[in-house]
Amino acid sequence: MKTIAFASRNAKEILRDKQNLYLGIGFPVILLLLLTAIQSNIPVDIFEIEKLTPGIAVFGLSFISLFSGMLIAKDRTSSFMLRLFTSPLTARDFILGYTLPLLPMALAQVTFCFIVAIVLGLSFNLNILLAIILLIPATVLFIGLGLLCGSIFTDKQVGGICGALLTNLCAWLSGTWFDLDLIGGVFKAIANALPFVHAVDMGKAALARDYSASFLHFWWVCGYAIAIMAIAVFVFTHKMNSDNV
Amino acid sequence: MSAIKITNLRKEYKDKAAVKNLNLTIEQGELFALLGVNGAGKTTTIKMLSCLIKPTSGDAELLGHSIVTQPIKVKERINVSPQETAVAPNLSVSENLELVAGIYGNNKFDTKKKAEEMITSFGLSDIAKSRAKTLSGGWQRRLSIAMALISEPQILFLDEPTLGLDVLARRELWNIIRKLKGKVTIILTTHYMEEAESLSDRIAIMTNGEIKAIGTAEELKKQANKDNFEDAFVTLVEKDGAL
């Protein structure tokens, strides 16, 4: 009951901020429409709808990190956190309370992105459902990144780190905007060591019915999701038990 | 059983002791004020008693439960109205109240019922559906105290409850606090001498992390040999060389 009460509050706080909705749903959809329009006039292999959609879906998830990070950082730097920390809420209640409302939001965002893609010509089949399900660890990864940033930084810093740095990292190192083979070298090695390109390639492989490739990338993303979430939980719990909330 | 029994409570930050081996007993239903200049150790004491920070040494029992070994049991029995208004800005007045009732373990039915009761008793009916961020400072503070009371705490910490409020809003909050006297043990910190004198059963004056004087307002005036409580406070604090 305690966790549900807290999670319900967090859902309301995020959903009632209209800027969140515009950025989280509107911006990825605008990008999808824009790049599809470019593709229809100047065909580029990488912007074909079945290759572009997973990239935009993963890019959209970076805004989930921004929402969660901002909410936690704002709570942390206000007296409201003092009220919460003097209540019987445990570290488990806090982490679940921040994470649970974001999971359905992130999944809804990914699903909406695929629905728009179907309208734009993505052929409708069960592989879309598989791609959405496989992206669940990616949603956990981005929520974890938000929890981690919100536990360490102020809301202004989270705005810069998640709003600018993470979205750009996710955009440039995911292979959505250009083929990583075109640059190659260290850039490609860094991109392959990070989870973003694997999340996108996992979605692309699922849509292309290349299930073995899809699951290979899936484990990369799962590993990162577990590691980032574990670090986020450790940092949040450490902060909660320290003198400097 | 006493509401609060503090034994050798100490808090150190690096080389500085913010609270030095505090010993104090507060009875149930008492309204106890902690006074002191900035940095005297009032807020650190309240943070330790409300399990927000851990003491360096010593302990305190709140209704028989240790703040060191049983913090969750303590937290279930207390509530805090922090120095700055602590409300969820995008939630309405009734949603803020329901949130606190929920996180203290009330079921959906009790949560709604208690929120309605608090809305009535705190005169919040006209603004029940308004978002907290749209309220004036006075209404936000009133809501903040209602949120602290909805869990029916046996001990309530009020940290500078009337800071920044105009005279009328302050008097209104005093009336609310007076109505709680005897029912809830209240620990009040304030910079307003008039507030402490008017509301408190007993007052402790802290300087440099220690209690320098303790008693009723009348006893403290007598001890300082002053007719005015503010003068008595200054005399007792200056005696320690803290000003």
Coordinates of C-alpha atoms in Angstrom, one line a residue:
Chain A
M1 CA 0.0 0.0 0.0
K2 CA 2.8 2.4 0.9
T3 CA 4.6 1.7 -2.4
I4 CA 1.5 2.1 -4.4
A5 CA 0.6 5.4 -2.7
F6 CA 4.1 6.7 -3.4
A7 CA 4.2 5.4 -7.0
S8 CA 0.8 6.9 -7.7
R9 CA 2.1 10.3 -6.6
N10 CA 5.1 10.0 -8.9
A11 CA 3.0 9.1 -11.8
K12 CA 0.8 12.1 -11.3
E13 CA 3.8 14.4 -10.9
I14 CA 5.3 13.2 -14.2
L15 CA 2.1 13.1 -16.2
R16 CA 0.9 16.5 -15.0
D17 CA 4.0 18.2 -16.4
K18 CA 2.9 18.9 -20.0
Q19 CA 6.5 19.5 -21.1
N20 CA 7.2 15.8 -20.2
L21 CA 4.4 14.7 -22.6
Y22 CA 5.5 17.0 -25.4
L23 CA 9.1 15.8 -25.1
G24 CA 8.6 12.2 -24.3
I25 CA 6.0 11.4 -27.0
G26 CA 5.8 14.4 -29.3
F27 CA 9.5 14.8 -30.1
P28 CA 10.3 11.2 -31.1
V29 CA 7.1 11.2 -33.3
I30 CA 8.1 14.4 -35.0
L31 CA 11.5 12.9 -35.7
L32 CA 9.9 9.8 -37.1
L33 CA 7.6 11.9 -39.4
L34 CA 10.4 14.2 -40.5
L35 CA 12.9 11.4 -41.3
T36 CA 10.2 9.4 -43.1
A37 CA 9.4 12.4 -45.2
I38 CA 13.1 12.9 -46.1
Q39 CA 13.3 9.1 -46.9
S40 CA 10.4 9.3 -49.3
N41 CA 12.2 12.1 -51.3
I42 CA 15.8 11.1 -50.9
P43 CA 15.9 7.4 -50.1
V44 CA 18.5 6.5 -47.6
D45 CA 18.9 2.8 -46.5
I46 CA 19.2 3.7 -42.8
F47 CA 16.0 5.7 -42.7
E48 CA 13.8 2.9 -44.0
I49 CA 10.9 2.7 -41.6
E50 CA 11.8 -0.8 -40.2
K51 CA 15.3 0.4 -39.5
L52 CA 14.4 3.8 -38.3
T53 CA 11.6 2.9 -35.8
P54 CA 13.7 0.9 -33.3
G55 CA 16.2 3.8 -33.3
I56 CA 13.6 6.4 -32.6
A57 CA 12.0 4.2 -29.9
V58 CA 15.3 3.9 -28.1
F59 CA 16.1 7.6 -28.5
G60 CA 12.6 8.4 -27.0
L61 CA 13.5 6.4 -23.9
S62 CA 16.3 8.8 -23.1
F63 CA 13.6 11.3 -22.1
I64 CA 12.4 8.7 -19.6
S65 CA 15.8 9.1 -17.9
L66 CA 15.3 12.9 -17.9
F67 CA 11.8 12.6 -16.3
S68 CA 12.9 10.2 -13.6
G69 CA 16.1 12.0 -12.9
M70 CA 14.4 15.4 -12.7
L71 CA 11.7 14.1 -10.4
I72 CA 14.1 12.4 -8.0
A73 CA 16.5 15.4 -8.0
K74 CA 13.7 17.9 -7.4
D75 CA 12.4 15.7 -4.5
R76 CA 15.9 15.4 -3.1
T77 CA 16.6 19.1 -3.1
S78 CA 13.3 20.1 -1.5
S79 CA 11.9 19.7 2.0
F80 CA 9.4 17.2 0.6
M81 CA 12.1 14.6 0.7
L82 CA 12.6 15.3 4.4
R83 CA 8.9 14.5 4.9
L84 CA 9.3 11.3 2.9
F85 CA 12.5 10.3 4.6
T86 CA 11.0 10.7 8.1
S87 CA 8.0 8.5 7.0
P88 CA 8.1 4.7 7.3
L89 CA 8.9 4.3 3.6
T90 CA 11.9 2.0 3.2
A91 CA 14.6 2.1 0.5
R92 CA 12.7 -0.6 -1.4
D93 CA 9.5 1.5 -1.3
F94 CA 11.4 4.5 -2.7
I95 CA 13.0 2.6 -5.6
L96 CA 9.9 0.7 -6.5
G97 CA 7.8 3.8 -6.1
Y98 CA 10.0 5.7 -8.6
T99 CA 10.5 2.8 -11.0
L100 CA 7.0 1.3 -11.3
P101 CA 5.1 4.3 -12.8
L102 CA 7.9 4.8 -15.4
L103 CA 7.8 1.2 -16.7
P104 CA 4.2 1.5 -18.2
M105 CA 5.0 5.1 -19.4
A106 CA 8.2 3.9 -21.2
L107 CA 6.4 0.9 -22.7
A108 CA 3.5 3.2 -23.8
Q109 CA 6.0 5.5 -25.4
V110 CA 7.7 2.7 -27.3
T111 CA 4.3 1.3 -28.4
F112 CA 3.1 4.7 -29.6
C113 CA 6.3 5.1 -31.6
F114 CA 5.6 1.7 -33.3
I115 CA 1.9 2.6 -33.9
V116 CA 3.0 5.8 -35.7
A117 CA 5.5 3.8 -37.7
I118 CA 2.7 1.4 -38.8
V119 CA 0.7 4.4 -40.0
L120 CA 3.8 5.5 -41.9
G121 CA 4.1 2.1 -43.6
L122 CA 5.7 -0.4 -41.2
S123 CA 4.1 -3.7 -42.0
F124 CA 2.1 -4.9 -39.0
N125 CA 3.1 -8.4 -37.7
L126 CA 3.9 -10.2 -34.5
N127 CA 7.6 -9.2 -34.7
I128 CA 6.6 -5.7 -33.7
L129 CA 5.2 -7.2 -30.4
L130 CA 8.5 -9.1 -30.0
A131 CA 10.5 -5.9 -30.6
I132 CA 8.5 -4.1 -27.9
I133 CA 8.9 -6.9 -25.4
L134 CA 12.6 -7.1 -26.1
L135 CA 12.9 -3.4 -25.4
I136 CA 11.7 -3.9 -21.8
P137 CA 15.3 -4.2 -20.4
A138 CA 16.2 -1.0 -22.4
T139 CA 13.3 0.8 -20.5
V140 CA 14.8 -0.5 -17.2
L141 CA 18.2 0.7 -18.3
F142 CA 17.0 4.2 -19.0
I143 CA 14.9 4.3 -15.8
G144 CA 18.1 3.2 -13.9
L145 CA 20.1 6.0 -15.5
G146 CA 17.5 8.5 -14.4
L147 CA 17.5 7.1 -10.8
L148 CA 21.3 7.2 -10.7
C149 CA 21.5 10.8 -12.1
G150 CA 18.6 12.0 -9.8
S151 CA 20.4 10.5 -6.8
I152 CA 23.7 12.3 -7.5
F153 CA 22.9 15.6 -9.3
T154 CA 20.6 18.6 -8.8
D155 CA 17.6 19.1 -11.0
K156 CA 19.5 21.6 -13.1
Q157 CA 22.5 19.3 -13.5
V158 CA 20.1 16.4 -14.4
G159 CA 18.6 18.7 -17.1
G160 CA 22.0 19.1 -18.6
I161 CA 23.2 15.5 -18.2
C162 CA 20.1 13.6 -19.2
G163 CA 18.5 16.3 -21.3
A164 CA 21.5 17.1 -23.4
L165 CA 24.4 14.6 -22.8
L166 CA 22.4 11.4 -22.6
T167 CA 20.0 12.2 -25.5
N168 CA 23.0 13.1 -27.7
L169 CA 25.0 10.0 -26.6
C170 CA 22.0 7.9 -27.3
A171 CA 21.5 9.6 -30.7
W172 CA 25.1 9.5 -32.0
L173 CA 26.2 6.1 -30.6
S174 CA 23.1 4.1 -31.4
G175 CA 23.6 3.9 -35.2
T176 CA 20.2 5.5 -35.7
W177 CA 21.3 8.6 -37.7
F178 CA 24.2 7.1 -39.6
D179 CA 25.8 3.8 -40.2
L180 CA 28.6 3.3 -37.6
D181 CA 30.6 1.4 -40.2
L182 CA 31.0 4.7 -42.0
I183 CA 33.1 6.1 -39.2
G184 CA 34.5 2.9 -37.8
G185 CA 37.6 2.8 -35.6
V186 CA 37.5 4.0 -32.0
F187 CA 34.1 5.6 -32.5
K188 CA 32.5 2.3 -33.5
A189 CA 34.3 0.4 -30.8
I190 CA 33.0 2.8 -28.1
A191 CA 29.5 2.6 -29.6
N192 CA 29.6 -1.2 -29.5
A193 CA 30.8 -1.2 -25.9
L194 CA 27.8 0.9 -24.9
P195 CA 24.2 -0.5 -24.8
F196 CA 22.5 2.0 -27.1
V197 CA 23.5 0.5 -30.4
H198 CA 22.6 -3.0 -29.1
A199 CA 19.2 -1.9 -28.1
V200 CA 18.5 -0.4 -31.5
D201 CA 20.1 -3.4 -33.4
M202 CA 18.0 -5.7 -31.2
G203 CA 14.8 -4.0 -32.4
K204 CA 16.0 -4.0 -36.0
A205 CA 16.8 -7.7 -35.8
A206 CA 13.5 -8.6 -34.3
L207 CA 11.6 -6.7 -37.1
A208 CA 13.9 -8.5 -39.6
R209 CA 13.0 -11.9 -38.0
D210 CA 16.7 -12.5 -37.3
Y211 CA 16.0 -13.9 -33.8
S212 CA 19.5 -15.2 -33.0
A213 CA 21.0 -11.7 -33.6
S214 CA 18.2 -10.1 -31.7
F215 CA 18.8 -12.2 -28.6
L216 CA 22.6 -11.6 -28.8
H217 CA 21.9 -7.9 -28.5
F218 CA 19.2 -8.6 -25.9
W219 CA 21.8 -10.0 -23.4
W220 CA 24.0 -6.9 -23.9
V221 CA 21.1 -4.7 -23.0
C222 CA 20.1 -6.9 -20.1
G223 CA 23.6 -6.9 -18.6
Y224 CA 23.8 -3.1 -18.8
A225 CA 20.2 -2.7 -17.3
I226 CA 21.0 -4.9 -14.3
A227 CA 24.4 -3.2 -13.7
I228 CA 23.0 0.3 -14.0
M229 CA 20.0 -0.5 -11.9
A230 CA 22.2 -2.1 -9.2
I231 CA 24.5 0.9 -9.1
A232 CA 21.5 3.3 -8.9
V233 CA 19.9 1.3 -6.0
F234 CA 23.2 1.3 -4.2
V235 CA 23.8 5.1 -4.7
F236 CA 20.2 6.0 -3.7
T237 CA 20.3 3.8 -0.6
H238 CA 23.7 5.2 0.4
K239 CA 22.4 8.7 -0.1
M240 CA 19.2 7.9 2.0
N241 CA 21.3 6.6 4.9
S242 CA 23.9 9.4 4.7
D243 CA 23.8 12.8 6.5
N244 CA 23.6 14.6 3.2
V245 CA 20.2 13.7 1.8
Chain B
M1 CA 6.4 6.1 29.8
S2 CA 7.9 9.4 28.6
A3 CA 7.4 10.5 25.0
I4 CA 11.0 11.2 24.5
K5 CA 14.0 10.1 26.6
I6 CA 17.3 11.4 25.2
T7 CA 20.6 9.9 26.6
N8 CA 24.0 11.4 25.8
L9 CA 23.0 12.2 22.2
R10 CA 25.8 13.6 20.2
K11 CA 26.4 14.5 16.6
E12 CA 29.7 15.4 15.1
Y13 CA 30.5 16.7 11.6
K14 CA 34.2 16.2 10.9
D15 CA 35.9 18.1 13.7
K16 CA 32.8 20.0 14.9
A17 CA 30.3 18.8 17.4
A18 CA 26.8 20.1 16.4
V19 CA 25.1 18.5 19.4
K20 CA 27.1 17.6 22.5
N21 CA 25.9 14.8 24.8
L22 CA 22.3 15.9 25.1
N23 CA 20.2 14.5 28.0
L24 CA 16.5 15.4 28.1
T25 CA 13.1 13.9 28.9
I26 CA 9.9 15.1 27.4
E27 CA 6.5 13.9 28.7
Q28 CA 3.6 12.7 26.6
G29 CA 1.2 15.5 25.6
E30 CA 3.8 18.2 26.3
L31 CA 4.5 21.1 24.0
F32 CA 8.2 21.5 24.2
A33 CA 10.1 24.4 22.4
L34 CA 13.7 24.3 21.4
L35 CA 15.1 27.8 21.1
G36 CA 18.6 29.0 20.1
V37 CA 20.5 31.2 17.7
N38 CA 21.4 29.9 14.2
G39 CA 23.8 26.9 14.5
A40 CA 22.8 26.1 18.1
G41 CA 22.0 22.5 17.2
K42 CA 18.1 22.6 17.2
T43 CA 17.6 21.3 13.7
T44 CA 20.4 18.7 14.1
T45 CA 18.6 17.5 17.2
I46 CA 15.3 17.2 15.4
K47 CA 16.9 15.5 12.5
M48 CA 18.3 12.9 14.8
L49 CA 15.1 12.4 16.7
S50 CA 13.1 12.0 13.5
C51 CA 15.7 9.4 12.3
L52 CA 16.8 11.5 9.3
I53 CA 20.4 11.4 10.4
K54 CA 22.2 9.0 12.7
P55 CA 23.8 10.2 16.0
T56 CA 27.6 9.8 16.4
S57 CA 27.0 8.4 19.9
G58 CA 24.2 8.2 22.4
D59 CA 20.6 7.3 21.8
A60 CA 17.0 8.5 22.2
E61 CA 13.9 6.5 22.9
L62 CA 10.7 7.8 21.4
L63 CA 7.7 6.0 23.1
G64 CA 10.1 3.3 24.1
H65 CA 11.7 2.8 20.7
S66 CA 15.3 3.5 19.9
I67 CA 16.2 5.9 17.1
V68 CA 19.3 3.9 16.5
T69 CA 18.0 0.3 16.5
Q70 CA 14.3 0.8 15.7
P71 CA 14.0 3.7 13.3
I72 CA 11.0 2.3 11.3
K73 CA 9.0 1.8 14.6
V74 CA 9.9 5.4 15.5
K75 CA 8.9 6.7 12.1
E76 CA 5.5 4.9 12.3
R77 CA 4.7 7.0 15.5
I78 CA 6.0 10.4 14.5
N79 CA 5.6 13.0 11.8
V80 CA 7.4 16.1 10.9
S81 CA 6.5 19.5 9.5
P82 CA 9.8 20.6 8.0
Q83 CA 11.2 24.2 8.1
E84 CA 10.3 24.9 4.5
T85 CA 6.9 24.0 3.2
A86 CA 7.0 20.3 2.2
V87 CA 4.2 19.6 -0.3
A88 CA 4.0 17.8 -3.6
P89 CA 3.6 20.8 -6.0
N90 CA 1.6 19.1 -8.8
L91 CA -0.8 17.3 -6.5
S92 CA -4.0 18.9 -5.2
V93 CA -4.6 19.6 -1.5
S94 CA -6.7 16.4 -1.1
E95 CA -4.1 14.3 -3.1
N96 CA -1.3 15.6 -0.9
L97 CA -3.2 14.5 2.2
E98 CA -4.1 11.1 0.7
L99 CA -0.5 10.6 -0.3
V100 CA 0.8 11.0 3.3
A101 CA -2.1 8.8 4.7
G102 CA -1.1 6.2 2.1
I103 CA 2.6 6.1 2.8
Y104 CA 1.8 5.6 6.5
G105 CA 0.0 2.4 5.6
N106 CA -3.7 3.4 5.6
N107 CA -6.0 1.5 3.2
K108 CA -7.9 3.3 0.4
F109 CA -11.1 3.8 2.5
D110 CA -9.3 5.1 5.6
T111 CA -7.1 7.3 3.4
K112 CA -10.1 9.1 1.8
K113 CA -11.8 9.4 5.2
K114 CA -8.8 10.9 7.0
A115 CA -8.2 13.3 4.1
E116 CA -11.8 14.5 4.3
E117 CA -11.5 14.9 8.1
M118 CA -8.3 17.0 7.8
I119 CA -9.8 19.1 5.0
T120 CA -12.7 20.0 7.3
S121 CA -10.7 20.6 10.5
F122 CA -8.1 22.7 8.7
G123 CA -10.6 24.7 6.7
L124 CA -9.2 23.5 3.4
S125 CA -12.6 22.7 1.7
D126 CA -12.5 25.7 -0.7
I127 CA -9.0 24.7 -2.0
A128 CA -9.3 20.9 -1.7
K129 CA -9.0 20.5 -5.5
S130 CA -6.4 23.2 -6.1
R131 CA -2.8 22.2 -6.9
A132 CA -0.4 22.8 -4.0
K133 CA 1.9 25.0 -6.1
T134 CA -0.9 27.5 -6.7
L135 CA -1.5 28.1 -3.0
S136 CA -0.1 31.1 -1.0
G137 CA 2.7 30.5 1.5
G138 CA 0.2 30.6 4.4
W139 CA -2.1 27.9 2.9
Q140 CA 0.9 25.8 1.9
R141 CA 2.1 25.9 5.5
R142 CA -1.3 25.0 6.8
L143 CA -1.5 22.1 4.3
S144 CA 2.0 21.0 5.4
I145 CA 1.0 20.8 9.0
A146 CA -2.3 19.0 8.1
M147 CA -0.1 16.5 6.2
A148 CA 2.0 16.0 9.3
L149 CA -1.1 15.3 11.4
I150 CA -3.0 13.0 9.0
S151 CA -1.0 10.0 10.1
E152 CA -2.2 10.6 13.7
P153 CA 1.4 10.9 15.1
Q154 CA 2.0 10.5 18.8
I155 CA 4.9 12.9 18.5
L156 CA 4.9 15.8 16.1
F157 CA 8.0 17.9 15.2
L158 CA 7.3 21.4 14.0
D159 CA 10.5 23.0 12.7
E160 CA 9.9 26.8 12.4
P161 CA 6.2 26.3 11.5
T162 CA 5.4 30.0 11.1
L163 CA 8.6 31.2 9.4
G164 CA 7.8 33.7 6.7
L165 CA 4.1 33.9 7.5
D166 CA 2.2 37.2 8.0
V167 CA 0.8 38.0 11.5
L168 CA -2.7 36.8 10.7
A169 CA -1.6 33.5 9.2
R170 CA 0.8 33.0 12.2
R171 CA -2.0 33.6 14.7
E172 CA -4.2 31.1 12.8
L173 CA -1.5 28.5 13.0
W174 CA -1.0 29.1 16.7
N175 CA -4.7 28.4 17.2
I176 CA -4.3 25.1 15.4
I177 CA -1.3 24.2 17.4
R178 CA -3.0 25.1 20.7
K179 CA -5.9 22.7 19.8
L180 CA -3.3 19.9 19.6
K181 CA -1.9 20.6 23.1
G182 CA -2.3 17.6 25.4
K183 CA -3.3 15.2 22.6
V184 CA 0.0 15.1 20.8
T185 CA 3.5 15.6 22.1
I186 CA 4.9 18.5 20.1
I187 CA 8.5 19.5 19.7
L188 CA 8.6 23.0 18.3
T189 CA 11.7 25.0 17.1
T190 CA 11.2 28.7 16.5
H191 CA 13.1 32.0 16.3
Y192 CA 10.0 33.8 17.5
M193 CA 10.2 34.3 21.3
E194 CA 6.5 35.3 21.5
E195 CA 5.6 32.1 19.8
A196 CA 7.6 29.9 22.2
E197 CA 6.3 31.9 25.2
S198 CA 2.7 31.7 24.1
L199 CA 2.5 28.1 23.1
S200 CA 5.0 26.0 25.1
D201 CA 4.7 24.1 28.3
R202 CA 8.5 24.0 28.6
I203 CA 11.3 25.7 26.7
A204 CA 14.9 24.6 26.3
I205 CA 17.5 27.2 25.2
M206 CA 20.4 25.7 23.2
T207 CA 23.7 27.2 22.4
N208 CA 26.7 25.5 20.8
G209 CA 25.0 22.1 20.8
E210 CA 24.1 22.2 24.5
I211 CA 21.1 23.0 26.6
K212 CA 21.9 26.1 28.6
A213 CA 18.6 26.6 30.3
I214 CA 15.3 24.7 30.6
G215 CA 12.0 25.5 32.2
T216 CA 8.7 27.2 31.7
A217 CA 8.8 30.7 30.2
E218 CA 8.2 32.2 33.7
E219 CA 11.0 30.1 35.2
L220 CA 13.4 31.2 32.5
K221 CA 12.5 34.9 33.0
K222 CA 13.1 34.5 36.7
Q223 CA 16.4 32.7 36.1
A224 CA 17.6 35.6 33.9
N225 CA 16.0 38.2 36.2
K226 CA 14.1 39.8 33.3
D227 CA 10.4 40.8 32.9
N228 CA 10.5 40.2 29.1
F229 CA 11.0 36.8 27.6
E230 CA 13.1 38.0 24.7
D231 CA 15.4 39.8 27.1
A232 CA 15.6 36.7 29.2
F233 CA 16.6 34.6 26.1
V234 CA 19.3 37.1 25.2
T235 CA 20.7 37.2 28.7
L236 CA 20.8 33.4 29.0
V237 CA 22.4 33.0 25.6
E238 CA 25.0 35.8 26.2
K239 CA 25.9 34.3 29.5
D240 CA 27.4 31.5 27.4
G241 CA 29.2 33.9 25.1
A242 CA 27.4 32.6 22.1
L243 CA 26.4 36.0 20.7

